[in-house]
mmCIF file of C-alpha atoms in Angstrom:
data_model
loop_
_atom_site.group_PDB
_atom_site.id
_atom_site.type_symbol
_atom_site.label_atom_id
_atom_site.label_comp_id
_atom_site.label_asym_id
_atom_site.label_seq_id
_atom_site.Cartn_x
_atom_site.Cartn_y
_atom_site.Cartn_z
ATOM 1 C CA MET A 17 -10.974 26.698 -16.572
ATOM 2 C CA ALA A 18 -11.012 22.951 -17.203
ATOM 3 C CA LYS A 19 -9.310 20.747 -14.643
ATOM 4 C CA LYS A 20 -6.009 19.212 -15.739
ATOM 5 C CA ARG A 21 -6.404 15.561 -16.613
ATOM 6 C CA SER A 22 -4.653 12.993 -14.478
ATOM 7 C CA ARG A 23 -2.310 10.405 -16.014
ATOM 8 C CA LEU A 24 -4.960 7.736 -15.640
ATOM 9 C CA GLU A 25 -7.524 9.906 -17.432
ATOM 10 C CA VAL A 26 -5.123 10.584 -20.312
ATOM 11 C CA ILE A 27 -4.528 6.835 -20.673
ATOM 12 C CA ARG A 28 -8.287 6.242 -20.607
ATOM 13 C CA ASP A 29 -8.837 8.900 -23.286
ATOM 14 C CA ILE A 30 -6.185 7.427 -25.591
ATOM 15 C CA LEU A 31 -7.574 3.914 -25.181
ATOM 16 C CA GLN A 32 -11.113 5.198 -25.743
ATOM 17 C CA VAL A 33 -10.050 6.896 -29.002
ATOM 18 C CA ILE A 34 -8.443 3.676 -30.234
ATOM 19 C CA LYS A 35 -11.453 1.621 -29.160
ATOM 20 C CA ASP A 36 -13.909 4.011 -30.834
ATOM 21 C CA ARG A 37 -12.160 3.492 -34.161
ATOM 22 C CA SER A 38 -12.928 -0.232 -33.670
ATOM 23 C CA GLY A 39 -9.781 -1.255 -35.431
ATOM 24 C CA LYS A 40 -6.477 0.300 -36.318
ATOM 25 C CA ILE A 41 -5.810 3.980 -35.809
ATOM 26 C CA LYS A 42 -3.004 6.245 -36.998
ATOM 27 C CA PRO A 43 -0.964 8.295 -34.485
ATOM 28 C CA THR A 44 -2.154 11.562 -36.074
ATOM 29 C CA HIS A 45 -5.749 10.676 -35.161
ATOM 30 C CA ILE A 46 -4.725 9.836 -31.610
ATOM 31 C CA LEU A 47 -2.843 13.146 -31.403
ATOM 32 C CA TYR A 48 -5.882 15.064 -32.605
ATOM 33 C CA LYS A 49 -8.407 13.294 -30.384
ATOM 34 C CA SER A 50 -6.346 12.982 -27.211
ATOM 35 C CA ASN A 51 -5.333 16.652 -27.081
ATOM 36 C CA LEU A 52 -1.672 16.025 -26.256
ATOM 37 C CA SER A 53 1.642 17.297 -27.566
ATOM 38 C CA HIS A 54 3.461 14.970 -29.976
ATOM 39 C CA GLN A 55 6.171 14.201 -27.443
ATOM 40 C CA MET A 56 3.683 13.431 -24.673
ATOM 41 C CA MET A 57 1.658 11.223 -26.976
ATOM 42 C CA GLU A 58 4.755 9.235 -27.966
ATOM 43 C CA GLU A 59 5.588 8.725 -24.282
ATOM 44 C CA TYR A 60 2.081 7.539 -23.488
ATOM 45 C CA LEU A 61 1.959 5.229 -26.497
ATOM 46 C CA GLY A 62 5.304 3.704 -25.481
ATOM 47 C CA GLU A 63 3.976 3.122 -21.974
ATOM 48 C CA LEU A 64 0.735 1.591 -23.252
ATOM 49 C CA ILE A 65 2.664 -0.773 -25.535
ATOM 50 C CA SER A 66 4.960 -1.854 -22.690
ATOM 51 C CA LYS A 67 1.926 -2.506 -20.473
ATOM 52 C CA GLY A 68 0.302 -4.552 -23.211
ATOM 53 C CA PHE A 69 -2.745 -2.272 -23.547
ATOM 54 C CA ILE A 70 -2.184 -1.553 -27.244
ATOM 55 C CA VAL A 71 -0.155 -3.050 -30.094
ATOM 56 C CA GLU A 72 1.702 -1.288 -32.880
ATOM 57 C CA HIS A 73 1.281 -2.423 -36.493
ATOM 58 C CA ARG A 74 3.459 -1.672 -39.483
ATOM 59 C CA ALA A 75 1.516 -2.856 -42.519
ATOM 60 C CA LYS A 76 2.707 -2.401 -46.092
ATOM 61 C CA ASP A 77 -0.659 -1.240 -47.418
ATOM 62 C CA VAL A 78 -1.021 1.479 -44.768
ATOM 63 C CA LYS A 79 1.508 4.281 -44.706
ATOM 64 C CA GLY A 80 3.241 4.579 -41.315
ATOM 65 C CA LYS A 81 2.280 2.990 -38.012
ATOM 66 C CA THR A 82 -1.152 2.099 -36.691
ATOM 67 C CA TYR A 83 -2.343 1.019 -33.253
ATOM 68 C CA SER A 84 -5.036 -1.302 -31.958
ATOM 69 C CA ILE A 85 -6.364 -1.991 -28.488
ATOM 70 C CA THR A 86 -5.800 -5.332 -26.729
ATOM 71 C CA GLU A 87 -7.932 -7.273 -24.239
ATOM 72 C CA LYS A 88 -5.889 -5.747 -21.404
ATOM 73 C CA GLY A 89 -6.633 -2.281 -22.753
ATOM 74 C CA LEU A 90 -10.349 -3.043 -22.914
ATOM 75 C CA THR A 91 -10.235 -4.341 -19.321
ATOM 76 C CA TYR A 92 -8.577 -1.080 -18.248
ATOM 77 C CA LEU A 93 -11.405 0.904 -19.843
ATOM 78 C CA SER A 94 -14.132 -1.182 -18.234
ATOM 79 C CA LYS A 95 -12.513 -1.037 -14.793
ATOM 80 C CA PHE A 96 -11.435 2.602 -14.983
ATOM 81 C CA SER A 97 -13.714 3.841 -12.171
ATOM 82 C CA LEU A 98 -12.427 1.203 -9.769
ATOM 83 C CA ILE A 99 -8.818 1.862 -10.739
ATOM 84 C CA SER A 100 -9.038 5.645 -10.415
ATOM 85 C CA GLU A 101 -10.979 5.547 -7.102
ATOM 86 C CA PHE A 102 -8.444 3.229 -5.516
ATOM 87 C CA THR A 103 -5.280 4.806 -6.889
ATOM 88 C CA GLU A 104 -6.375 8.361 -6.047
ATOM 89 C CA SER A 105 -7.451 7.455 -2.524
ATOM 90 C CA PHE A 106 -4.302 5.501 -1.710
ATOM 91 C CA GLY A 107 -1.924 7.839 -3.553
ATOM 92 C CA LEU A 108 -0.923 5.314 -6.207
ATOM 93 C CA GLY A 109 -1.870 7.110 -9.411
ATOM 94 C CA MET B 15 18.350 -10.828 27.857
ATOM 95 C CA VAL B 16 16.144 -8.840 25.509
ATOM 96 C CA GLN B 17 12.793 -7.754 26.866
ATOM 97 C CA PHE B 18 10.032 -7.609 24.290
ATOM 98 C CA TYR B 19 6.676 -6.554 25.715
ATOM 99 C CA LEU B 20 4.798 -6.185 28.967
ATOM 100 C CA ILE B 21 1.200 -7.276 28.385
ATOM 101 C CA PRO B 22 -1.642 -6.947 30.897
ATOM 102 C CA ARG B 23 -3.392 -10.289 31.233
ATOM 103 C CA TRP B 24 -6.891 -8.836 30.835
ATOM 104 C CA PHE B 25 -5.870 -7.461 27.413
ATOM 105 C CA PHE B 26 -4.375 -10.685 26.090
ATOM 106 C CA GLY B 27 -7.517 -11.900 24.306
ATOM 107 C CA TYR B 28 -8.365 -8.446 22.976
ATOM 108 C CA GLY B 29 -4.817 -7.972 21.713
ATOM 109 C CA LEU B 30 -4.929 -11.269 19.906
ATOM 110 C CA ALA B 31 -8.295 -10.436 18.324
ATOM 111 C CA LEU B 32 -7.024 -7.014 17.222
ATOM 112 C CA GLU B 33 -3.902 -8.509 15.621
ATOM 113 C CA LEU B 34 -6.098 -10.898 13.648
ATOM 114 C CA ILE B 35 -8.327 -7.970 12.602
ATOM 115 C CA PHE B 36 -5.251 -5.970 11.472
ATOM 116 C CA ALA B 37 -4.058 -9.009 9.509
ATOM 117 C CA ALA B 38 -7.466 -9.374 7.829
ATOM 118 C CA ILE B 39 -7.750 -5.673 6.885
ATOM 119 C CA THR B 40 -4.213 -5.443 5.494
ATOM 120 C CA PHE B 41 -4.702 -8.728 3.602
ATOM 121 C CA ALA B 42 -7.954 -7.511 2.012
ATOM 122 C CA VAL B 43 -6.398 -4.191 0.950
ATOM 123 C CA ALA B 44 -3.294 -5.984 -0.388
ATOM 124 C CA LEU B 45 -5.412 -8.404 -2.398
ATOM 125 C CA TYR B 46 -7.489 -5.600 -3.910
ATOM 126 C CA ALA B 47 -4.359 -3.565 -4.723
ATOM 127 C CA LEU B 48 -3.028 -6.628 -6.540
ATOM 128 C CA LEU B 49 -6.258 -6.860 -8.528
ATOM 129 C CA ILE B 50 -6.003 -3.160 -9.428
ATOM 130 C CA TYR B 51 -2.386 -3.775 -10.489
ATOM 131 C CA LYS B 52 -3.569 -6.601 -12.729
ATOM 132 C CA TYR B 53 -5.998 -4.215 -14.450
ATOM 133 C CA SER B 54 -3.822 -1.111 -14.559
ATOM 134 C CA ARG B 55 -0.179 -2.327 -14.479
ATOM 135 C CA ILE B 56 0.646 0.645 -12.217
ATOM 136 C CA ARG B 57 3.927 -0.130 -10.462
ATOM 137 C CA GLU B 58 2.895 1.668 -7.253
ATOM 138 C CA CYS B 59 -0.124 -0.660 -6.910
ATOM 139 C CA LYS B 60 2.189 -3.676 -7.014
ATOM 140 C CA LEU B 61 4.483 -2.207 -4.336
ATOM 141 C CA PHE B 62 1.535 -1.140 -2.187
ATOM 142 C CA SER B 63 0.078 -4.637 -2.444
ATOM 143 C CA LEU B 64 3.402 -6.255 -1.526
ATOM 144 C CA GLY B 65 3.839 -3.881 1.428
ATOM 145 C CA PHE B 66 0.386 -4.669 2.791
ATOM 146 C CA PHE B 67 0.820 -8.429 2.292
ATOM 147 C CA LEU B 68 4.008 -8.241 4.372
ATOM 148 C CA LEU B 69 2.208 -6.250 7.086
ATOM 149 C CA SER B 70 -0.580 -8.810 7.084
ATOM 150 C CA PHE B 71 1.826 -11.728 7.516
ATOM 151 C CA SER B 72 3.684 -9.814 10.241
ATOM 152 C CA TYR B 73 0.437 -9.459 12.237
ATOM 153 C CA LEU B 74 -0.266 -13.162 11.752
ATOM 154 C CA SER B 75 3.180 -13.929 13.139
ATOM 155 C CA TRP B 76 2.467 -11.675 16.120
ATOM 156 C CA ALA B 77 -0.922 -13.339 16.662
ATOM 157 C CA ALA B 78 0.742 -16.764 16.547
ATOM 158 C CA VAL B 79 3.010 -15.690 19.424
ATOM 159 C CA GLY B 80 -0.095 -14.524 21.306
ATOM 160 C CA ILE B 81 -1.847 -17.855 20.790
ATOM 161 C CA TYR B 82 1.267 -19.721 21.923
ATOM 162 C CA LEU B 83 1.713 -17.587 25.046
ATOM 163 C CA PHE B 84 -1.964 -17.778 25.901
ATOM 164 C CA GLY B 85 -1.546 -21.495 26.492
ATOM 165 C CA GLN B 86 1.717 -21.048 28.397
ATOM 166 C CA ALA B 87 0.632 -18.324 30.843
ATOM 167 C CA SER B 88 -0.373 -19.393 34.322
ATOM 168 C CA SER B 89 -3.756 -18.218 35.558
ATOM 169 C CA GLY B 90 -2.380 -16.015 38.349
ATOM 170 C CA THR B 91 -0.246 -13.846 36.064
ATOM 171 C CA GLU B 92 -1.418 -10.247 35.861
ATOM 172 C CA ILE B 93 1.265 -8.931 33.520
ATOM 173 C CA LEU B 94 3.109 -11.077 31.010
ATOM 174 C CA SER B 95 6.689 -10.230 30.185
ATOM 175 C CA ILE B 96 7.869 -11.730 26.921
ATOM 176 C CA ASP B 97 11.501 -11.734 27.901
ATOM 177 C CA ASP B 98 11.931 -15.297 29.030
ATOM 178 C CA VAL B 99 9.905 -17.056 26.394
ATOM 179 C CA THR B 100 10.927 -20.121 24.469
ATOM 180 C CA LEU B 101 12.607 -20.205 21.083
ATOM 181 C CA VAL B 102 9.261 -20.683 19.325
ATOM 182 C CA ALA B 103 7.833 -17.407 20.661
ATOM 183 C CA SER B 104 11.104 -15.573 19.974
ATOM 184 C CA LEU B 105 10.978 -16.723 16.356
ATOM 185 C CA GLY B 106 7.411 -15.433 16.135
ATOM 186 C CA VAL B 107 8.377 -12.023 17.508
ATOM 187 C CA TYR B 108 11.422 -11.780 15.230
ATOM 188 C CA GLY B 109 9.258 -12.924 12.304
ATOM 189 C CA HIS B 110 6.856 -10.095 13.092
ATOM 190 C CA ILE B 111 9.718 -7.592 13.292
ATOM 191 C CA ALA B 112 11.321 -8.738 10.011
ATOM 192 C CA LEU B 113 8.047 -8.755 8.049
ATOM 193 C CA PHE B 114 6.716 -5.496 9.519
ATOM 194 C CA VAL B 115 9.937 -3.605 8.739
ATOM 195 C CA LEU B 116 10.087 -5.032 5.210
ATOM 196 C CA GLY B 117 6.444 -4.049 4.668
ATOM 197 C CA LEU B 118 7.117 -0.483 5.770
ATOM 198 C CA VAL B 119 10.313 -0.304 3.708
ATOM 199 C CA THR B 120 8.269 -1.368 0.655
ATOM 200 C CA LEU B 121 5.640 1.321 1.357
ATOM 201 C CA THR B 122 8.314 3.992 1.920
ATOM 202 C CA TYR B 123 10.047 2.934 -1.302
ATOM 203 C CA MET B 124 6.698 3.194 -3.133
ATOM 204 C CA THR B 125 6.253 6.786 -1.906
ATOM 205 C CA LEU B 126 9.655 7.740 -3.402
ATOM 206 C CA ARG B 127 8.274 6.951 -6.891
ATOM 207 C CA LYS B 128 11.738 6.025 -8.108
ATOM 208 C CA LYS B 129 12.576 2.781 -9.849
ATOM 209 C CA ALA B 130 15.882 1.969 -8.153
ATOM 210 C CA MET B 131 16.426 -1.365 -6.419
ATOM 211 C CA LYS B 132 19.601 0.064 -4.862
ATOM 212 C CA THR B 133 17.466 2.555 -2.925
ATOM 213 C CA PHE B 134 15.180 -0.223 -1.737
ATOM 214 C CA THR B 135 18.040 -2.454 -0.584
ATOM 215 C CA LEU B 136 19.760 0.504 1.081
ATOM 216 C CA ILE B 137 16.678 1.417 3.158
ATOM 217 C CA ALA B 138 16.028 -2.253 4.000
ATOM 218 C CA SER B 139 19.613 -3.039 5.006
ATOM 219 C CA LEU B 140 19.971 0.132 7.099
ATOM 220 C CA SER B 141 16.720 -0.666 8.892
ATOM 221 C CA TYR B 142 17.700 -4.271 9.641
ATOM 222 C CA ILE B 143 21.270 -3.416 10.673
ATOM 223 C CA THR B 144 19.971 -0.783 13.119
ATOM 224 C CA ILE B 145 17.695 -3.362 14.761
ATOM 225 C CA ILE B 146 20.114 -6.321 14.713
ATOM 226 C CA PHE B 147 23.014 -4.443 16.317
ATOM 227 C CA SER B 148 20.919 -2.633 18.893
ATOM 228 C CA THR B 149 20.924 -3.736 22.538
ATOM 229 C CA TRP B 150 17.279 -2.700 22.901
ATOM 230 C CA LYS B 151 15.934 -4.424 19.825
ATOM 231 C CA ILE B 152 12.278 -3.702 20.486
ATOM 232 C CA ILE B 153 12.907 0.041 20.912
ATOM 233 C CA ALA B 154 15.116 0.076 17.805
ATOM 234 C CA PHE B 155 12.421 -1.791 15.865
ATOM 235 C CA TYR B 156 9.726 0.715 16.778
ATOM 236 C CA PHE B 157 12.051 3.669 16.262
ATOM 237 C CA VAL B 158 12.913 2.477 12.729
ATOM 238 C CA SER B 159 9.253 1.686 11.996
ATOM 239 C CA SER B 160 8.152 5.122 13.256
ATOM 240 C CA LEU B 161 10.764 6.814 11.094
ATOM 241 C CA LEU B 162 9.622 4.919 8.001
ATOM 242 C CA LEU B 163 5.980 5.692 8.809
ATOM 243 C CA PHE B 164 6.869 9.346 9.293
ATOM 244 C CA TYR B 165 7.978 9.515 5.636
ATOM 245 C CA VAL B 166 4.828 7.690 4.556
ATOM 246 C CA VAL B 167 2.744 10.213 6.538
ATOM 247 C CA ILE B 168 4.496 13.143 4.805
ATOM 248 C CA TYR B 169 3.709 11.552 1.445
ATOM 249 C CA TYR B 170 0.017 11.110 2.281
ATOM 250 C CA ILE B 171 -0.288 14.660 3.621
ATOM 251 C CA GLY B 172 0.934 15.778 0.178
ATOM 252 C CA GLU B 173 -1.528 13.439 -1.550
ATOM 253 C CA TYR B 174 -4.430 14.806 0.497
ATOM 254 C CA ALA B 175 -3.371 18.397 -0.236
ATOM 255 C CA LYS B 176 -3.477 17.482 -3.950
ATOM 256 C CA ASN B 177 -6.798 15.586 -4.013
ATOM 257 C CA ARG B 178 -8.857 16.982 -1.117
ATOM 258 C CA LYS B 179 -10.960 13.816 -1.234
ATOM 259 C CA SER B 180 -12.545 12.283 1.862
ATOM 260 C CA THR B 181 -10.956 8.909 1.080
ATOM 261 C CA SER B 182 -7.499 10.529 0.845
ATOM 262 C CA LEU B 183 -8.194 12.216 4.196
ATOM 263 C CA PHE B 184 -8.971 8.859 5.809
ATOM 264 C CA VAL B 185 -5.814 7.305 4.379
ATOM 265 C CA MET B 186 -3.735 10.241 5.652
ATOM 266 C CA LEU B 187 -5.329 9.974 9.121
ATOM 267 C CA ALA B 188 -4.796 6.219 9.069
ATOM 268 C CA PHE B 189 -1.058 6.542 8.578
ATOM 269 C CA ILE B 190 -0.861 9.308 11.219
ATOM 270 C CA PHE B 191 -2.504 6.969 13.763
ATOM 271 C CA LEU B 192 -0.292 4.070 12.678
ATOM 272 C CA PHE B 193 2.725 6.335 13.179
ATOM 273 C CA LEU B 194 1.535 7.403 16.658
ATOM 274 C CA GLY B 195 0.675 3.828 17.625
ATOM 275 C CA THR B 196 4.030 2.507 16.461
ATOM 276 C CA ALA B 197 5.888 5.246 18.350
ATOM 277 C CA ASP B 198 3.853 4.375 21.446
ATOM 278 C CA PHE B 199 4.717 0.653 21.138
ATOM 279 C CA ALA B 200 8.370 1.585 21.710
ATOM 280 C CA PHE B 201 7.492 2.092 25.376
ATOM 281 C CA SER B 202 5.621 -1.204 25.710
ATOM 282 C CA ALA B 203 8.787 -2.881 26.986
ATOM 283 C CA ALA B 204 8.753 -0.433 29.908
ATOM 284 C CA HIS B 205 5.061 -0.206 30.725
ATOM 285 C CA HIS B 206 2.118 -2.453 29.906
ATOM 286 C CA VAL B 207 -0.296 0.479 29.341
ATOM 287 C CA ASN B 208 1.637 1.447 26.203
ATOM 288 C CA TYR B 209 0.937 -1.987 24.738
ATOM 289 C CA VAL B 210 -2.806 -1.310 25.072
ATOM 290 C CA ILE B 211 -2.603 2.284 23.791
ATOM 291 C CA GLY B 212 -0.508 1.151 20.806
ATOM 292 C CA HIS B 213 -3.169 -1.386 19.852
ATOM 293 C CA VAL B 214 -5.960 1.184 20.200
ATOM 294 C CA LEU B 215 -4.120 3.713 18.001
ATOM 295 C CA HIS B 216 -3.432 1.027 15.391
ATOM 296 C CA LEU B 217 -7.097 0.026 15.528
ATOM 297 C CA ILE B 218 -8.134 3.617 14.713
ATOM 298 C CA GLY B 219 -5.556 3.646 11.897
ATOM 299 C CA TYR B 220 -6.720 0.395 10.318
ATOM 300 C CA ALA B 221 -10.379 1.342 10.790
ATOM 301 C CA SER B 222 -9.663 4.528 8.776
ATOM 302 C CA ILE B 223 -8.006 2.449 6.056
ATOM 303 C CA LEU B 224 -11.022 0.148 6.021
ATOM 304 C CA VAL B 225 -13.440 3.090 5.688
ATOM 305 C CA SER B 226 -11.425 4.478 2.778
ATOM 306 C CA PHE B 227 -11.148 1.034 1.198
ATOM 307 C CA ILE B 228 -14.918 0.454 1.374
ATOM 308 C CA GLU B 229 -15.490 3.910 -0.138
ATOM 309 C CA THR B 230 -13.266 3.045 -3.104
ATOM 310 C CA LEU B 231 -15.484 0.028 -3.801
ATOM 311 C CA ARG B 232 -18.467 2.321 -4.463
ATOM 312 C CA PRO B 233 -18.241 2.082 -8.289
ATOM 313 C CA LEU B 234 -18.555 -1.683 -7.875
ATOM 314 C CA LYS B 235 -21.708 -1.258 -5.783
ATOM 315 C CA TYR B 236 -23.414 1.072 -8.248
ATOM 316 C CA GLY B 237 -22.203 -0.828 -11.292
ATOM 317 C CA LYS B 238 -20.494 2.292 -12.667
ATOM 318 C CA LYS B 239 -17.984 1.381 -15.341
ATOM 319 C CA THR B 240 -16.233 4.356 -16.885
#
């Protein structure tokens, strides 16, 4: 049985999905790729927006919302190993 | 008159060196936690960093008292009693007490994982009031500190049970030794041996934190990114 993902890993996976699309991504794609329930995904997206890791767009030409990754989000991805090692060891995750 | 500590003269230099080492370790961990907070925006990292910065400054304050007393002590003194020191040294000791307690309150508050400033101010004010209105301030200080560390220890036992990682084990052991050392310091106003034992136990505690801290830097060493 696969090990349950930690919060930090879920955040990494969401950011990775958005980054891989190299632009704007719809919430349905995030839902499909991140393997979360709709409610959980909304919670995570809200948290990522408040932390400044992603931004929400509401364009007229695209139906509904889209998301893109910010510099802070990219930094989180590149430093993920350091973050997870430290937070797990010191009980901060 | 409030008696603070009884310090054997032979240990004075060692004690001072250890306090500076504790200050350096806690400062390094605090700085790194702040960096991790900058990357991750995890609230607990910010609180952990703040708690360790306060502990670091409290050890610096304690070391400053040591440096001051080192110059004041006459060569024939075998045991120094910090109960008749000048205002400067008293301020240093009280500075250490205030910063150390606030650091531990911040760490205890972090372990609660609740965003409620009322809880933080309640723990802080209860801790300070207990010390301020106690006749034996040094015993009250170490009793309060031990109690706060006890809750931190419980938290880290839970964290180790969850992770089963060697680094989590070292952190758990570190806080257990810090708890034991702090409890032991409560008797340093009665006997000078406790002052030495307290330092040794804290040294083991901070050495464990340092080991765990260095281990967490491994991804940096091997250039591992994600």
